[in-house]
Short mmCIF file of C-alpha atoms in Angstrom, two decimals:
data_model
loop_
_atom_site.label_atom_id
_atom_site.label_comp_id
_atom_site.label_asym_id
_atom_site.label_seq_id
_atom_site.Cartn_x
_atom_site.Cartn_y
_atom_site.Cartn_z
CA MET G 18 0.00 0.00 0.00
CA LYS G 19 1.24 3.49 -0.86
CA GLU G 20 2.49 5.57 2.06
CA SER G 21 0.35 8.57 2.92
CA TRP G 22 1.53 12.07 2.02
CA ALA G 23 0.55 13.20 5.51
CA SER G 24 3.06 13.36 8.30
CA SER G 25 0.58 11.83 10.75
CA PRO G 26 -2.95 10.40 10.82
CA GLY G 27 -4.12 13.56 12.61
CA ARG G 28 -2.62 15.80 9.93
CA ARG G 29 -4.23 13.67 7.20
CA LYS G 30 -7.66 13.99 8.85
CA ASN G 31 -7.18 17.75 9.25
CA MET G 32 -6.17 18.26 5.61
CA GLN G 33 -8.99 16.08 4.29
CA ALA G 34 -11.47 18.28 6.15
CA ASN G 35 -10.51 21.28 3.99
CA ARG G 36 -13.32 22.17 1.63
CA SER G 37 -12.82 22.62 -2.08
CA ARG G 38 -16.09 24.53 -2.46
CA ASP G 39 -18.56 26.48 -0.35
CA THR G 40 -15.83 27.94 1.85
CA GLN G 41 -16.74 30.81 4.16
CA PRO G 42 -15.05 33.44 1.91
CA GLU G 43 -16.94 32.10 -1.14
CA LEU G 44 -20.25 32.03 0.69
CA ALA G 45 -19.81 35.60 1.91
CA VAL G 46 -19.17 36.89 -1.62
CA ARG G 47 -22.00 34.80 -3.07
CA ARG G 48 -24.49 36.16 -0.50
CA LEU G 49 -23.58 39.75 -1.35
CA LEU G 50 -23.84 39.17 -5.09
CA HIS G 51 -27.10 37.27 -4.82
CA ALA G 52 -28.63 39.97 -2.61
CA ASP G 53 -27.90 42.48 -5.39
CA GLY G 54 -29.65 40.32 -7.98
CA PHE G 55 -26.60 38.72 -9.59
CA ARG G 56 -26.98 35.14 -10.73
CA TYR G 57 -24.14 32.78 -11.43
CA ARG G 58 -23.22 29.13 -11.53
CA VAL G 59 -21.24 27.62 -8.65
CA HIS G 60 -18.24 25.29 -8.84
CA VAL G 61 -18.54 24.41 -12.53
CA GLN G 62 -16.25 24.18 -15.52
CA PRO G 63 -16.41 27.55 -17.28
CA VAL G 64 -15.44 25.96 -20.59
CA SER G 65 -16.12 22.39 -21.66
CA GLY G 66 -12.95 20.41 -22.13
CA LEU G 67 -11.05 22.48 -19.56
CA ARG G 68 -10.77 20.33 -16.47
CA ARG G 69 -10.92 23.21 -14.03
CA ARG G 70 -13.78 24.44 -11.88
CA ALA G 71 -14.34 28.07 -11.02
CA ASP G 72 -15.95 29.15 -7.78
CA LEU G 73 -18.40 31.43 -9.64
CA VAL G 74 -19.17 31.44 -13.35
CA PHE G 75 -20.95 34.22 -15.21
CA SER G 76 -21.49 32.55 -18.59
CA ARG G 77 -23.27 35.49 -20.21
CA VAL G 78 -20.14 37.67 -19.99
CA LYS G 79 -17.59 34.84 -20.00
CA MET G 80 -16.19 35.60 -16.57
CA ALA G 81 -14.84 33.01 -14.12
CA VAL G 82 -14.17 33.95 -10.50
CA PHE G 83 -11.75 32.12 -8.24
CA ILE G 84 -11.44 32.79 -4.52
CA ASP G 85 -8.11 31.22 -3.72
CA GLY G 86 -7.12 29.91 -0.31
CA CYS G 87 -4.01 31.56 1.09
CA PHE G 88 -2.31 28.28 1.95
CA TRP G 89 -3.18 26.29 -1.16
CA HIS G 90 -2.36 29.05 -3.65
CA CYS G 91 0.61 30.62 -1.82
CA CYS G 92 -0.69 34.04 -0.88
CA PRO G 93 2.25 36.46 -0.69
CA GLU G 94 0.92 37.79 2.64
CA HIS G 95 -0.03 34.57 4.41
CA SER G 96 1.77 31.61 2.88
CA HIS G 97 4.48 29.87 4.86
CA GLN G 98 6.91 27.01 4.49
CA MET G 99 5.84 23.72 5.99
CA SER G 100 8.31 22.44 8.55
CA ILE G 101 7.40 18.80 7.97
CA ASN G 102 7.36 17.00 4.63
CA GLN G 103 8.84 20.08 2.93
CA GLU G 104 9.62 18.45 -0.41
CA TYR G 105 6.06 17.18 -0.85
CA TRP G 106 4.48 20.53 0.07
CA SER G 107 6.80 22.74 -1.96
CA THR G 108 6.16 20.60 -5.05
CA LYS G 109 2.40 20.45 -4.41
CA LEU G 110 1.99 24.17 -3.84
CA ALA G 111 4.22 25.11 -6.79
CA ARG G 112 2.04 22.91 -8.99
CA ASN G 113 -1.09 24.64 -7.67
CA ARG G 114 0.36 28.05 -8.64
CA GLU G 115 1.32 26.74 -12.08
CA ARG G 116 -2.17 25.28 -12.58
CA ASP G 117 -3.67 28.67 -11.70
CA ARG G 118 -1.52 30.33 -14.39
CA GLU G 119 -2.42 27.63 -16.92
CA THR G 120 -6.11 28.08 -16.13
CA ASN G 121 -5.94 31.86 -16.60
CA ILE G 122 -4.16 31.45 -19.95
CA ALA G 123 -6.54 28.73 -21.17
CA LEU G 124 -9.60 30.80 -20.27
CA GLN G 125 -8.18 33.91 -21.91
CA ALA G 126 -7.45 31.94 -25.08
CA ARG G 127 -11.14 30.99 -25.20
CA GLY G 128 -12.32 34.58 -24.72
CA TRP G 129 -12.97 34.37 -20.98
CA LEU G 130 -11.83 36.60 -18.15
CA ALA G 131 -10.51 34.97 -14.98
CA LEU G 132 -10.76 37.03 -11.80
CA ARG G 133 -8.77 35.84 -8.79
CA PHE G 134 -9.15 36.95 -5.21
CA TRP G 135 -7.57 35.81 -1.94
CA GLU G 136 -9.69 34.30 0.80
CA HIS G 137 -8.59 37.03 3.22
CA GLU G 138 -9.87 39.89 1.05
CA ASP G 139 -12.90 41.87 2.22
CA PRO G 140 -15.99 40.15 0.76
CA GLU G 141 -17.69 43.49 0.08
CA LYS G 142 -14.71 44.76 -1.93
CA VAL G 143 -14.51 41.47 -3.81
CA ALA G 144 -18.24 41.53 -4.59
CA ASN G 145 -18.05 45.17 -5.72
CA THR G 146 -15.15 44.40 -8.05
CA ILE G 147 -17.03 41.45 -9.53
CA LYS G 148 -20.17 43.58 -10.03
CA ASN G 149 -18.21 46.39 -11.68
CA VAL G 150 -16.36 44.05 -14.04
CA TYR G 151 -19.59 42.22 -14.86
CA ARG G 152 -21.34 45.49 -15.72
CA ARG G 153 -18.41 46.63 -17.84
CA LEU G 154 -18.36 43.34 -19.77
CA ARG G 155 -22.14 43.51 -20.23
CA SER G 156 -21.94 47.01 -21.69
CA GLU G 157 -19.06 46.03 -24.00
CA GLY G 158 -21.01 43.00 -25.23
CA GLY G 159 -23.96 45.05 -26.36
#
């Protein structure tokens, strides 16, 4: 049997409890947008054939929103080096950053806009940015 990536059973349980969707920062932004009448799809592939899921998708204006976790996506303000299992984590997190870049490029090549925010950002500011960009894209599209 393959050895676990986790340094201990407790660490494995803790890491498995991390949510990939419906996190508190996502829910806060979604509530604000929904209250202002914005409708969107949640945790879906913006473009078929691209094996990536965005946190919010606004298909009408081709905009995908990602609210990235500080740990998993290496926030410049909050990321830190793991003291245990460093090789595994540095490789894993570097690959996450690279995947984010690849996703942005792939979406742009298909005419989509990817917006990325950090989980620690103020939900009201994030929601206002999303609304402003959405409105701008709507007006440009006719």
